[in-house]
Coordinates of C-alpha atoms in Angstrom, one line a residue:
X1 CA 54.4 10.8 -40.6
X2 CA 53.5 10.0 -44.3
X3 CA 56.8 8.2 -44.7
X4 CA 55.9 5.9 -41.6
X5 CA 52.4 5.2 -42.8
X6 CA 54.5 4.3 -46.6
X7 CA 56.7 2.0 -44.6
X8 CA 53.8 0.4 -42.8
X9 CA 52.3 -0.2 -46.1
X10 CA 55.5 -1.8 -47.4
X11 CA 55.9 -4.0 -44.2
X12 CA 52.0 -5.3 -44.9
X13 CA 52.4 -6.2 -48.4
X14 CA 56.0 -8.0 -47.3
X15 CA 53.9 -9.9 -45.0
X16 CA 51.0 -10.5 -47.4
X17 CA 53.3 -11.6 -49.9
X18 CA 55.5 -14.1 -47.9
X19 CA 58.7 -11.9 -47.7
X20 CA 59.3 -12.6 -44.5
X21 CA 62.8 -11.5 -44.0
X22 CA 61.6 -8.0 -45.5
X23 CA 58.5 -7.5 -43.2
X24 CA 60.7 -8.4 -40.4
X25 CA 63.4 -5.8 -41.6
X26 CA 60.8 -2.9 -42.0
X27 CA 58.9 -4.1 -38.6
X28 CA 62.1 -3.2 -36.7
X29 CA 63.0 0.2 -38.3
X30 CA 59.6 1.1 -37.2
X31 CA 59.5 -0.1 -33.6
X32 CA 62.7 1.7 -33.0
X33 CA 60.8 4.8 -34.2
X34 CA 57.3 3.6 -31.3
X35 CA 55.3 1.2 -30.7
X36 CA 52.1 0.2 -32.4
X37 CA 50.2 -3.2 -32.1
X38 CA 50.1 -3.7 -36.3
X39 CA 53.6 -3.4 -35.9
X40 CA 54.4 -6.4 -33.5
X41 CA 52.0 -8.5 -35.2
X42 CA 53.7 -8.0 -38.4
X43 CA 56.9 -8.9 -36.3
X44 CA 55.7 -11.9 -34.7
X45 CA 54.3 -13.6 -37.7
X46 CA 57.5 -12.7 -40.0
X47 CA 59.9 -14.3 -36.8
X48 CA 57.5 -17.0 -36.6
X49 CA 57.9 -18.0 -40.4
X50 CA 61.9 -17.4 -40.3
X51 CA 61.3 -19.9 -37.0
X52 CA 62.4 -17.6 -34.5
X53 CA 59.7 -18.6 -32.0
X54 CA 61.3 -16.0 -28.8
X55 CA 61.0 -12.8 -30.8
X56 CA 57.9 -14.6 -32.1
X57 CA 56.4 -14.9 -28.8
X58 CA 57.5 -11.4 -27.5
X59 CA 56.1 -9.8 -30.3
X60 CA 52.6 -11.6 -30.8
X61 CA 51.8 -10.9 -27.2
X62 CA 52.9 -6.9 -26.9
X63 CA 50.9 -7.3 -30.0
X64 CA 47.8 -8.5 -27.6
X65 CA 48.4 -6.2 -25.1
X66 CA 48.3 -3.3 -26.8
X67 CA 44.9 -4.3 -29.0
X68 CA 43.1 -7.0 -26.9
X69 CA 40.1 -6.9 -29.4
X70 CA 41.9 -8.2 -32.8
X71 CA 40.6 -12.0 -33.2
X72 CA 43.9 -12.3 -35.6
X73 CA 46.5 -11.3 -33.3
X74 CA 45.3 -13.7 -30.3
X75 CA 45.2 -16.0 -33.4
X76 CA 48.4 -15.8 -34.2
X77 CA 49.5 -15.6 -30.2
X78 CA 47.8 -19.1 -30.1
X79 CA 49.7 -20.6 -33.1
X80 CA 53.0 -19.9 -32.0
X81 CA 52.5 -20.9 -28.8
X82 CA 51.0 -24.4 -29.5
X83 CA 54.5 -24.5 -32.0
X84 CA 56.1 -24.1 -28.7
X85 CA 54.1 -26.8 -27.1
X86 CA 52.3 -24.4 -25.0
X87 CA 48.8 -25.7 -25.0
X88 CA 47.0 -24.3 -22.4
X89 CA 48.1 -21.0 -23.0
X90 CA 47.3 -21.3 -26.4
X91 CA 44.0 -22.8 -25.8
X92 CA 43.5 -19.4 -23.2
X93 CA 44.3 -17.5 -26.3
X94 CA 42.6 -19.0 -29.1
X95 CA 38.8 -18.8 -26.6
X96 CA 39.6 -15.0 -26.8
X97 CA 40.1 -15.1 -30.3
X98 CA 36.5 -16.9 -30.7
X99 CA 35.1 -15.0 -28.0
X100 CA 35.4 -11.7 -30.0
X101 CA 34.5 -13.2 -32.9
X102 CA 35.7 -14.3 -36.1
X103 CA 34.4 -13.7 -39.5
X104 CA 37.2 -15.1 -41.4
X105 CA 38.4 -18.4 -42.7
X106 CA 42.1 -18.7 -42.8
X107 CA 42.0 -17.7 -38.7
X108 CA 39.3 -20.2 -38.2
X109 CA 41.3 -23.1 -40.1
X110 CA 43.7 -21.6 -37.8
X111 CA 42.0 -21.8 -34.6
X112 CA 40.9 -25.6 -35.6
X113 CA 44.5 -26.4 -35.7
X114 CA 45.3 -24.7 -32.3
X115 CA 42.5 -26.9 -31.0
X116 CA 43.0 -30.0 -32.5
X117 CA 46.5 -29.8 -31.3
X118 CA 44.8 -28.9 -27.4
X119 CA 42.8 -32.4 -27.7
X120 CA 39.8 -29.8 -27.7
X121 CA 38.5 -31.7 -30.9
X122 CA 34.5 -30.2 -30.4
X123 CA 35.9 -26.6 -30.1
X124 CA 37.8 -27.4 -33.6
X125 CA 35.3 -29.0 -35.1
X126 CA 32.9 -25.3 -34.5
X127 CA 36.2 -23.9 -35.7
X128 CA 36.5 -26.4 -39.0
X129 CA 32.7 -25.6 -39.9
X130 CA 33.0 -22.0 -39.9
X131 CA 35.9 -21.9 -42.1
X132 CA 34.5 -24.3 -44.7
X133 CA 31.4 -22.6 -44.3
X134 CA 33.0 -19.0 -45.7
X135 CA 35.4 -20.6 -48.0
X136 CA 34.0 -23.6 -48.9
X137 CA 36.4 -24.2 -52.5
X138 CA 39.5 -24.2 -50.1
X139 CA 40.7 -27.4 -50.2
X140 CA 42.5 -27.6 -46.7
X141 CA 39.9 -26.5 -45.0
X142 CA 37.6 -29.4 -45.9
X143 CA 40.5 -31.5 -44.9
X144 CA 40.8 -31.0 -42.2
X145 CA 37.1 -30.8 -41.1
X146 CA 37.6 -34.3 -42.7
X147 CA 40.0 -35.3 -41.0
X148 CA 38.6 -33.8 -37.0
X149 CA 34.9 -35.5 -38.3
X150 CA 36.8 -38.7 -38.3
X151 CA 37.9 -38.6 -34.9
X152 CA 34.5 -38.5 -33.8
X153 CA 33.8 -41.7 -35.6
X154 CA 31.4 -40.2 -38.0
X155 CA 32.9 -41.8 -40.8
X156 CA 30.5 -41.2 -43.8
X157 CA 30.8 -37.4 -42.9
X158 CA 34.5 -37.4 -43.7
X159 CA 34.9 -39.4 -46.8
X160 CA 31.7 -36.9 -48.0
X161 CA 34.6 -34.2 -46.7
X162 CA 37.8 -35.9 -48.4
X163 CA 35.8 -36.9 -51.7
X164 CA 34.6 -32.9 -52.4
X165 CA 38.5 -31.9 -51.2
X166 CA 39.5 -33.6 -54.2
X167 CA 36.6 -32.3 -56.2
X168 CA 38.0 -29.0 -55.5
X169 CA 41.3 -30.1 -55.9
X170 CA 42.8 -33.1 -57.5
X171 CA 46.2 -32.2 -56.2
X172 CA 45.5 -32.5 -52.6
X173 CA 47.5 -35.8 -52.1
X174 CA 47.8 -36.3 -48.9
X175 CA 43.5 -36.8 -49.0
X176 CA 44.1 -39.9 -51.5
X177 CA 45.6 -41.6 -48.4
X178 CA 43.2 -40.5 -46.1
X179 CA 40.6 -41.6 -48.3
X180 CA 41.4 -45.2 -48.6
X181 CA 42.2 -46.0 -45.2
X182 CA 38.4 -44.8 -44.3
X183 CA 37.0 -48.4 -44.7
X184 CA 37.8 -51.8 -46.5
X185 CA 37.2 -51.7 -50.3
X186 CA 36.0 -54.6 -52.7
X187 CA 36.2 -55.7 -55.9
X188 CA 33.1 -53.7 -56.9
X189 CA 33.4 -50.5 -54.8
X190 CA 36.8 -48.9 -54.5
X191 CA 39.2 -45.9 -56.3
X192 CA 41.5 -48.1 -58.4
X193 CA 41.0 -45.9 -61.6
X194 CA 40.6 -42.9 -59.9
X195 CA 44.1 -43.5 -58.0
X196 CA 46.0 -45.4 -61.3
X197 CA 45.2 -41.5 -62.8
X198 CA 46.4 -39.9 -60.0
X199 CA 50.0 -41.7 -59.9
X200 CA 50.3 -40.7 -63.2
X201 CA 48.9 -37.0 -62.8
X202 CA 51.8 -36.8 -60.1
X203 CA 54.7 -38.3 -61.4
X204 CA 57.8 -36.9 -60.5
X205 CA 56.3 -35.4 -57.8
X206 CA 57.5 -36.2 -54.4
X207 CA 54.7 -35.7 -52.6
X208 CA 52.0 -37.0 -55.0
X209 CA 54.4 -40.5 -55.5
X210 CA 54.1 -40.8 -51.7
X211 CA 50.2 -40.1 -50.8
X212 CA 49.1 -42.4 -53.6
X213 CA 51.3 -45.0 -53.8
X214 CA 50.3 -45.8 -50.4
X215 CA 46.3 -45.1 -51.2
X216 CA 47.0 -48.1 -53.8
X217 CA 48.7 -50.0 -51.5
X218 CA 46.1 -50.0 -48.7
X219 CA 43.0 -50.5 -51.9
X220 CA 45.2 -53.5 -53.3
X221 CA 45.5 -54.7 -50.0
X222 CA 42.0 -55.0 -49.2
X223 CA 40.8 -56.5 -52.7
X224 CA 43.8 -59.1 -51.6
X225 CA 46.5 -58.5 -53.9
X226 CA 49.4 -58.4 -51.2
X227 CA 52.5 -58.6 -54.1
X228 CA 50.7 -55.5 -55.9
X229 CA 50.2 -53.8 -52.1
X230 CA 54.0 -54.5 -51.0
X231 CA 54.9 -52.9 -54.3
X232 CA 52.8 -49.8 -53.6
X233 CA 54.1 -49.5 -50.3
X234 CA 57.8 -49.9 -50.9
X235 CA 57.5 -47.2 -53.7
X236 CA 55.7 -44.7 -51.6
X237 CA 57.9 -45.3 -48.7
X238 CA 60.8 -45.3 -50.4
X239 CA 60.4 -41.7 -52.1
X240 CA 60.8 -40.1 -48.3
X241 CA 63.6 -42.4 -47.3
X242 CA 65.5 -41.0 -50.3
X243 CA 64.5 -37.5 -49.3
X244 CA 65.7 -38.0 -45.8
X245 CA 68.6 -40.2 -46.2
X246 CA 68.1 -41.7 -43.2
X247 CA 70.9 -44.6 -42.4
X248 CA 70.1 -45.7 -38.3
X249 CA 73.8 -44.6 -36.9
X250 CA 72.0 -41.3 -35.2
X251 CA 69.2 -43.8 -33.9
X252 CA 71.6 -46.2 -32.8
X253 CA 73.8 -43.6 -30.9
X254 CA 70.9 -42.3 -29.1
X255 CA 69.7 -45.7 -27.9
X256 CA 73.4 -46.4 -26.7
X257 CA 73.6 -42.9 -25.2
X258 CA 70.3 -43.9 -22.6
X259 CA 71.5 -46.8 -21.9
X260 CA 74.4 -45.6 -20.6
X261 CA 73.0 -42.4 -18.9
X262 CA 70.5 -44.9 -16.9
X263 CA 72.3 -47.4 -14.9
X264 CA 71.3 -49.6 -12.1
X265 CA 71.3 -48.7 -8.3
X266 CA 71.7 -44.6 -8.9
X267 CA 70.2 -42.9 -6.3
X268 CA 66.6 -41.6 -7.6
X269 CA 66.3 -37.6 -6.7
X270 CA 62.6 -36.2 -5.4
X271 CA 60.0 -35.9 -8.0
X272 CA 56.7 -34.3 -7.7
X273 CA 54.4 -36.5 -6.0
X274 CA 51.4 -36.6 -8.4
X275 CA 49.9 -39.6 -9.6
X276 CA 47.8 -38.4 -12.0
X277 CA 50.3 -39.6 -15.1
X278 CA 49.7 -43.4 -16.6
X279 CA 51.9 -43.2 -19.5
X280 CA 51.1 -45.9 -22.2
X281 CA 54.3 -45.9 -24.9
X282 CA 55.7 -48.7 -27.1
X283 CA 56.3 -48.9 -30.3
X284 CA 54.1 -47.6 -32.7
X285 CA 50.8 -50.2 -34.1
X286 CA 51.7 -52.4 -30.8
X287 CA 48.3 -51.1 -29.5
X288 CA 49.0 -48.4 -27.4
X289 CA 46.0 -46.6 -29.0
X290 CA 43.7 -49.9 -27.7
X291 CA 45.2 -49.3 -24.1
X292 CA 44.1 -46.2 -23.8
X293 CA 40.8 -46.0 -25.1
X294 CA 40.5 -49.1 -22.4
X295 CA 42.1 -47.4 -19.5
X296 CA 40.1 -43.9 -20.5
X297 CA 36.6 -46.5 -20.8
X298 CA 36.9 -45.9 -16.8
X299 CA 34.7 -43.5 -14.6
X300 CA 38.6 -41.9 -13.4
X301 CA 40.6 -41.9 -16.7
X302 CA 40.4 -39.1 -18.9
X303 CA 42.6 -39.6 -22.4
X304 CA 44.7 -36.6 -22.7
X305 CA 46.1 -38.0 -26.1
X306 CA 49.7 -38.1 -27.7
X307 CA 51.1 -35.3 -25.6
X308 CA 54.8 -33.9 -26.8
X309 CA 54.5 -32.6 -23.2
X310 CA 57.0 -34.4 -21.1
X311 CA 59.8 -33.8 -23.7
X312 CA 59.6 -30.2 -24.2
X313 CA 59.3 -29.7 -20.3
X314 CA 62.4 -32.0 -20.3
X315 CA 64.0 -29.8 -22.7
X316 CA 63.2 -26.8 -21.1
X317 CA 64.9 -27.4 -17.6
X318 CA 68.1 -29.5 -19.1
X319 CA 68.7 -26.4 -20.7
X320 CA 70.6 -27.7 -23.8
X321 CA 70.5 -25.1 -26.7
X322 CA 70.5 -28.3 -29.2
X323 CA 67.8 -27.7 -32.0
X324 CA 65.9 -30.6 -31.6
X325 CA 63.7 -31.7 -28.9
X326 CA 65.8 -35.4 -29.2
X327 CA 69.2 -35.6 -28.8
X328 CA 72.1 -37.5 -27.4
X329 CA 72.9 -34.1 -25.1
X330 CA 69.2 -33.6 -24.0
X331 CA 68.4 -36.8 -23.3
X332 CA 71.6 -38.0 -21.1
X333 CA 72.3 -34.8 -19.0
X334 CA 70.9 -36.0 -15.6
X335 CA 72.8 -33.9 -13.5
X336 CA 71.8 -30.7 -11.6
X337 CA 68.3 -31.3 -13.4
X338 CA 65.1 -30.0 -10.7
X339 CA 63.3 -33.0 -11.1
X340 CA 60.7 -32.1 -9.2
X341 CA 60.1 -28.8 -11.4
X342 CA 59.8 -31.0 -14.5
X343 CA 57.4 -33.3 -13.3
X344 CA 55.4 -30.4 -11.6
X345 CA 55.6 -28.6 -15.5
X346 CA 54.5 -31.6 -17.4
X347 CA 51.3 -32.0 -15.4
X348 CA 50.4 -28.4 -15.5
X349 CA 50.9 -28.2 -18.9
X350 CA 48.1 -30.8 -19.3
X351 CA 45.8 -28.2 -18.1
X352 CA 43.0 -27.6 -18.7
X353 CA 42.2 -30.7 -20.5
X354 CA 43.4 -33.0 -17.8
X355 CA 42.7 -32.4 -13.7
X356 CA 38.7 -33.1 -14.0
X357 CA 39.2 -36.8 -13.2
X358 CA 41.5 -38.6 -10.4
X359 CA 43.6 -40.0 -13.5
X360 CA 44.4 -39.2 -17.3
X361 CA 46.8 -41.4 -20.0
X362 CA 49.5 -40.0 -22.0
X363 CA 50.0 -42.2 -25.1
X364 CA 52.2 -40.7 -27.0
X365 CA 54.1 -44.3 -27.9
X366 CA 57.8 -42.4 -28.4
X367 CA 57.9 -41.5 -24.4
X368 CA 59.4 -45.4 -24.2
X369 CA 62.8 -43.4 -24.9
X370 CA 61.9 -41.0 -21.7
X371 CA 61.1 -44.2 -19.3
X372 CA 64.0 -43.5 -17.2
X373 CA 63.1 -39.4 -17.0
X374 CA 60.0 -40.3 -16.2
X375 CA 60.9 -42.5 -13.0
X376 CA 62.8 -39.3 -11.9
X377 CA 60.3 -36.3 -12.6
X378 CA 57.2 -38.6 -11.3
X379 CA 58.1 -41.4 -9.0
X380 CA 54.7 -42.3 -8.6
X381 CA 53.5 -42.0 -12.4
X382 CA 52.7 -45.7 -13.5
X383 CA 54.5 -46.5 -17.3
X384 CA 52.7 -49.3 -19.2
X385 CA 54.7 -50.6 -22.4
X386 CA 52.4 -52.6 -25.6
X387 CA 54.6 -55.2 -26.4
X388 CA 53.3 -57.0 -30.2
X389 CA 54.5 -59.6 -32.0
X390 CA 58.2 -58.0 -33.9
X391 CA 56.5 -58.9 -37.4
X392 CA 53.3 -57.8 -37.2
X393 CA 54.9 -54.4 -35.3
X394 CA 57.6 -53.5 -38.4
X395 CA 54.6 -54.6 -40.7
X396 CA 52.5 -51.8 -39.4
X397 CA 54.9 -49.5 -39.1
X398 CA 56.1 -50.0 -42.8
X399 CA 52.1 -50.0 -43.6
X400 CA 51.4 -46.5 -41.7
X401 CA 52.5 -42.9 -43.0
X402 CA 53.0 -41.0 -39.8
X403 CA 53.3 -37.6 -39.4
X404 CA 55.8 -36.3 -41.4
X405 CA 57.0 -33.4 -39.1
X406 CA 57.5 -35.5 -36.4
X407 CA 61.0 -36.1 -35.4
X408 CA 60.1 -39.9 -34.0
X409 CA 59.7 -41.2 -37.1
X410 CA 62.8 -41.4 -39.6
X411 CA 63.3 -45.2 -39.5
X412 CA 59.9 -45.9 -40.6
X413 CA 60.1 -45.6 -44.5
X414 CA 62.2 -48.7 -44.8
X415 CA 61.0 -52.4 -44.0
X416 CA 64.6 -53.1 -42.9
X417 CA 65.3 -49.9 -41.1
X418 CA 62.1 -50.7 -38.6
X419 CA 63.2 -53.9 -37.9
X420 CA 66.7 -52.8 -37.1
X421 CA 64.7 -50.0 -34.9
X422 CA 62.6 -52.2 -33.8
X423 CA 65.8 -54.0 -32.5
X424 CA 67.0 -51.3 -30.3
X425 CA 63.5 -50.7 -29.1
X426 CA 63.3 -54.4 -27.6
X427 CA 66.9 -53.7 -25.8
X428 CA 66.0 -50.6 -24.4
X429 CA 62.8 -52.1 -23.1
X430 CA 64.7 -55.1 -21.5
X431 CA 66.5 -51.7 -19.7
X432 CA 63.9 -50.1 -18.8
X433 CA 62.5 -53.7 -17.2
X434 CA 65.6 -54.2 -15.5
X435 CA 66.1 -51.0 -13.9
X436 CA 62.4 -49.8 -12.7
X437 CA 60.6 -53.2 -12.1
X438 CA 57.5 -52.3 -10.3
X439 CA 57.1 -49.3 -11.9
X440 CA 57.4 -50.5 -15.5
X441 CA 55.0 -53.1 -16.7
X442 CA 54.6 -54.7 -20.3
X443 CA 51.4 -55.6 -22.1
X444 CA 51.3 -58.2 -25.1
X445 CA 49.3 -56.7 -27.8
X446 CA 48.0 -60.8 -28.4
X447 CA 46.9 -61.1 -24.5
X448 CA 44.7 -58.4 -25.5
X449 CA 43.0 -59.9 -28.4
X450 CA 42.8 -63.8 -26.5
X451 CA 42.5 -63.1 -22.8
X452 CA 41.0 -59.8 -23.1
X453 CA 39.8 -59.9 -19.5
X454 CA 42.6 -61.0 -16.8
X455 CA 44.9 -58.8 -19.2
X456 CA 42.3 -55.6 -18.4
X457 CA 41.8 -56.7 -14.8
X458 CA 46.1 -56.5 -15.0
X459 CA 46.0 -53.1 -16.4
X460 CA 43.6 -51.7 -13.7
X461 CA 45.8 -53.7 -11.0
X462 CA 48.9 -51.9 -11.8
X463 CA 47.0 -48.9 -12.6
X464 CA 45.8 -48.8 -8.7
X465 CA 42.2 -49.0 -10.8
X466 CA 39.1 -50.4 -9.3
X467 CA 37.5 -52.5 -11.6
X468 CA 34.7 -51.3 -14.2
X469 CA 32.9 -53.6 -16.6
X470 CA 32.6 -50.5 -19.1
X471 CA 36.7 -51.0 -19.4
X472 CA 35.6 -54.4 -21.5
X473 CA 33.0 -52.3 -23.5
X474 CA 36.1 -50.1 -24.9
X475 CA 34.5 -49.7 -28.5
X476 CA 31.4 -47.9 -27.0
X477 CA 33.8 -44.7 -25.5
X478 CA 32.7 -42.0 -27.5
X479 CA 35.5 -39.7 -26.8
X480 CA 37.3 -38.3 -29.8
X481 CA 40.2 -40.1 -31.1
X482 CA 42.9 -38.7 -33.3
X483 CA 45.7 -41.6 -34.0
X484 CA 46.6 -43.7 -36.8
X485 CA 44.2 -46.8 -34.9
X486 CA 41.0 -44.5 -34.8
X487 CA 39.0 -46.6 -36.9
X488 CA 40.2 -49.9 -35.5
X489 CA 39.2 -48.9 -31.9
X490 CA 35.7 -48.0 -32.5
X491 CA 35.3 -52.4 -33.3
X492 CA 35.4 -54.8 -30.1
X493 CA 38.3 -56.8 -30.5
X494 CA 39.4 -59.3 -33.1
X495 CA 42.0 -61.5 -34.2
X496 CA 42.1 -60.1 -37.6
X497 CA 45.1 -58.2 -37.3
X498 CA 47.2 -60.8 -35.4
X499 CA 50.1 -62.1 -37.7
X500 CA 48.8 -60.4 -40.8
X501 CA 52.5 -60.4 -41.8
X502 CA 52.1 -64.0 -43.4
X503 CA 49.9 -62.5 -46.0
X504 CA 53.0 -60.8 -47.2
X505 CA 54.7 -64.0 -48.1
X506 CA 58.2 -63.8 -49.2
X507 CA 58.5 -60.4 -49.3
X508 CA 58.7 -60.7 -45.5
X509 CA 61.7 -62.7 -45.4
X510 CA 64.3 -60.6 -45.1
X511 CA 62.9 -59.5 -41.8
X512 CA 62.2 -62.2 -40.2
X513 CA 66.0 -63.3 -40.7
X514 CA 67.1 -60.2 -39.1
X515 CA 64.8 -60.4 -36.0
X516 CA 65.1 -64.5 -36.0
X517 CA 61.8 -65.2 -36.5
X518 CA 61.2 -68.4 -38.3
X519 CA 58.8 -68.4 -41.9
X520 CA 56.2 -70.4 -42.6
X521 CA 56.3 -73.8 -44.7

């Protein structure tokens, strides 16, 4: 017995020290020897972190079942499963975890992440408070309570939040960013210095060169400097397109590979019959995010966010043992696939959040590439695309970091590698039109912004949406918002942001030649 309770020792200290391969070496010597609930926790975190999400899984929840009352291990159950893009569950799991209480930070921070990932952004922000609360010097905690404060609008909360991260620690780049793109600065109230000291305070360091370079970027921009702002932005961009050596040809393949998969006059299997789904996609700072906050502005739209839903339910049934979530094998094996099934999985794995009105969006702007999945697993979904002028679209994708994790985003640290994206986008989308013509409709960005109301009234048309005056009133939906545009859509509209690329002068040039767009003068 002693030498079981020595080996449990070893496998905690393995685990509190980050040797992961060790804890989950020890874990299994003593699970062959009987079970204990410390013991599968200590195995499903250590699989977790050498991303082996099954044994993960299997693990965390044995872990559960045989002590229900440990806050930490339905914590834990929760994180994995919103890794696995299992929301609901993990939302059912991380409520347990609060409901027996929790009296600790780093599972709080936890919890808030669980949430924020759910679209439950008032449950995180409980979660967010309590952590900063009991360990209020820990820098990523107050980040992200930052961070969810700002997707409830509440604007002078979070730069309060972001300024005392970097009180507490100077070296938390990524809050430079988030900083600066709080609110326009002027000549007499921005961070110049404070930013000019960081660059060099982080030199050589990858992630330090990217956060503030583009935190100068967005500050020169504002005070007008453009030249200074293109320079910022090129350098900060440019240190993750050396890191990723991304060079198009897997984008490029992919693109080809739908194209061909989808063709014209196949015969279109039974879906499940909901139409709940209104799918708003497009490319990225076309105003998708605009869409949605106009389409959830009515009494039987609920926003259900940027789900990774559809894909992984995708995923799931095609049955592909690729790695990733997108590829050329995933994405073009339409045979022998229970359509019906996926569609039926996608919409129950918006529960709980969606279900409560008649109607809810998905926004998630990458689902363009699933437009012909889509037709099949929910014939009577309706699939709006945000169409925006090409030069103001690659100018705010070069302008925007976006979640580095993601694995939508590889073409975007390179003004010439959008617009070559951009590219294959617009072909696709000529596809898509093509092929599902009344289910498929496409909304300039600019109609928005100059005939804001036929271009609604068309929205709620194709939507099957009686009309709402409060769908005009977008900027006064309180709901939480968590993308890129979340200050933006809190303002009625303006034309502001239409062909801000001209600012940029001749550093635009390039681009337009590629897309054949003409310049100025």
């Amino acid at each position: 017995m002693n030498a079981q309770v020595e080996k449990y020792k070893r496998a905690v200290a393995a685990l509190n020290q980050r040797r992961w391969s060790e804890a989950w070496q020890i874990s299994q010597q003593l699970l062959r020897e009987g079970e204990h609930p410390g013991v599968h926790f200590i195995a499903g975190v250590a699989a977790f972190e050498l991303q082996q999400l099954r044994p993960a899984l299997t693990h965390l929840h044995r872990a559960t079942e045989l002590n229900p009352q440990r806050a930490d291990y339905a914590t834990q159950m929760a994180r994995v499963l919103t890794q696995a893009r299992l929301n609901r569950q993990a939302q059912a799991f991380a409520d347990k975890a609060m409901a027996i209480g929790v009296e600790d930070a780093v599972t709080l921070d936890t919890l808030g992440v669980v949430y924020t990932r759910a679209n439950e952004h008032a449950k995180a922000l409980v979660a967010y408070e309590r952590a900063v609360a009991l360990a209020p010097k820990q820098a990523s905690f107050r980040y992200n309570l930052a961070t969810c404060l700002l997707f409830f609008g509440r604007i002078e909360d979070a730069e309060r939040e972001y300024r005392q991260t970097l009180v507490d620690d100077p070296g938390y780049w990524r809050a430079y960013t988030s900083l600066a793109q709080l609110r326009t600065r002027s000549a007499e109230d921005n961070d110049l210095p404070q930013l000019e000291h960081a660059l060099q305070a982080g030199a050589g360091i990858t992630e330090a060169e990217l956060y503030v370079h583009l935190a100068l970027a967005k500050e020169c921009e504002d005070l007008g400097d453009y030249h200074r702002a293109f320079s910022h932005y090129s350098q900060g961009k440019g240190v993750q397109k050396r890191a990723r050596g991304y060079d198009g040809s897997s984008d490029r393949a992919l693109f080809a590979a739908i194209e061909q998969a989808f063709k014209a006059g196949a015969a279109m299997p039974a879906g499940f019959d909901s139409e709940e789904p209104i799918f708003v996609v497009g490319m990225p700072r076309s105003g998708t995010t605009l869409v949605d906050r106009i389409l959830s502005s009515h009494s039987q739209v609920h926003s259900a966010g940027e789900l990774q839903n559809f894909s992984v339910a995708l995923k799931r049934n095609v049955g592909t043992q690729t790695p990733g979530i997108i590829d050329i094998p995933t994405m073009t094996r339409l045979e022998g696939v229970d359509w019906q099934r996926v569609g039926r999985e996608y919409v129950e794995s918006t529960r709980p959040g969606t279900g409560h009105t008649p109607r809810f969006v998905d926004k998630l702007p990458h689902n363009f590439l699933y437009v012909g999945h889509i037709a099949r697993a929910l014939p009577k979904a309706k699939i709006l695309c945000l169409r925006r002028e090409p030069m103001d679209t690659c100018l705010g994708n070069f302008r925007q970091l976006f979640a580095l994790s993601s694995p939508y985003y590889d073409y975007s640290f390179d003004l010439m590698d959008i617009g070559r994206y951009y590219l294959l986008f617009d072909r696709l989308m000529a596809h898509w039109r093509a092929l599902f013509p009344e289910r498929f409709i496409e909304v300039r960005y600019e109609d928005l912004v100059t005939e804001q109301l036929p271009t609604t009234r068309r929205i709620l048309d194709f939507c099957g949406l009686p009309w709402e005056d409060a769908c005009l009133a977008f900027e006064r939906n309180e709901a939480p918002v968590a993308t890129a545009s979340l200050v933006q859509v809190r303002e009625p509209l303006t034309k502001a942001y239409m062909g801000r690329w001209h600012r940029y002068g001749d550093h635009m040039a390039p681009l337009a030649e590629l897309l054949g767009v003409p310049m100025p003068g």
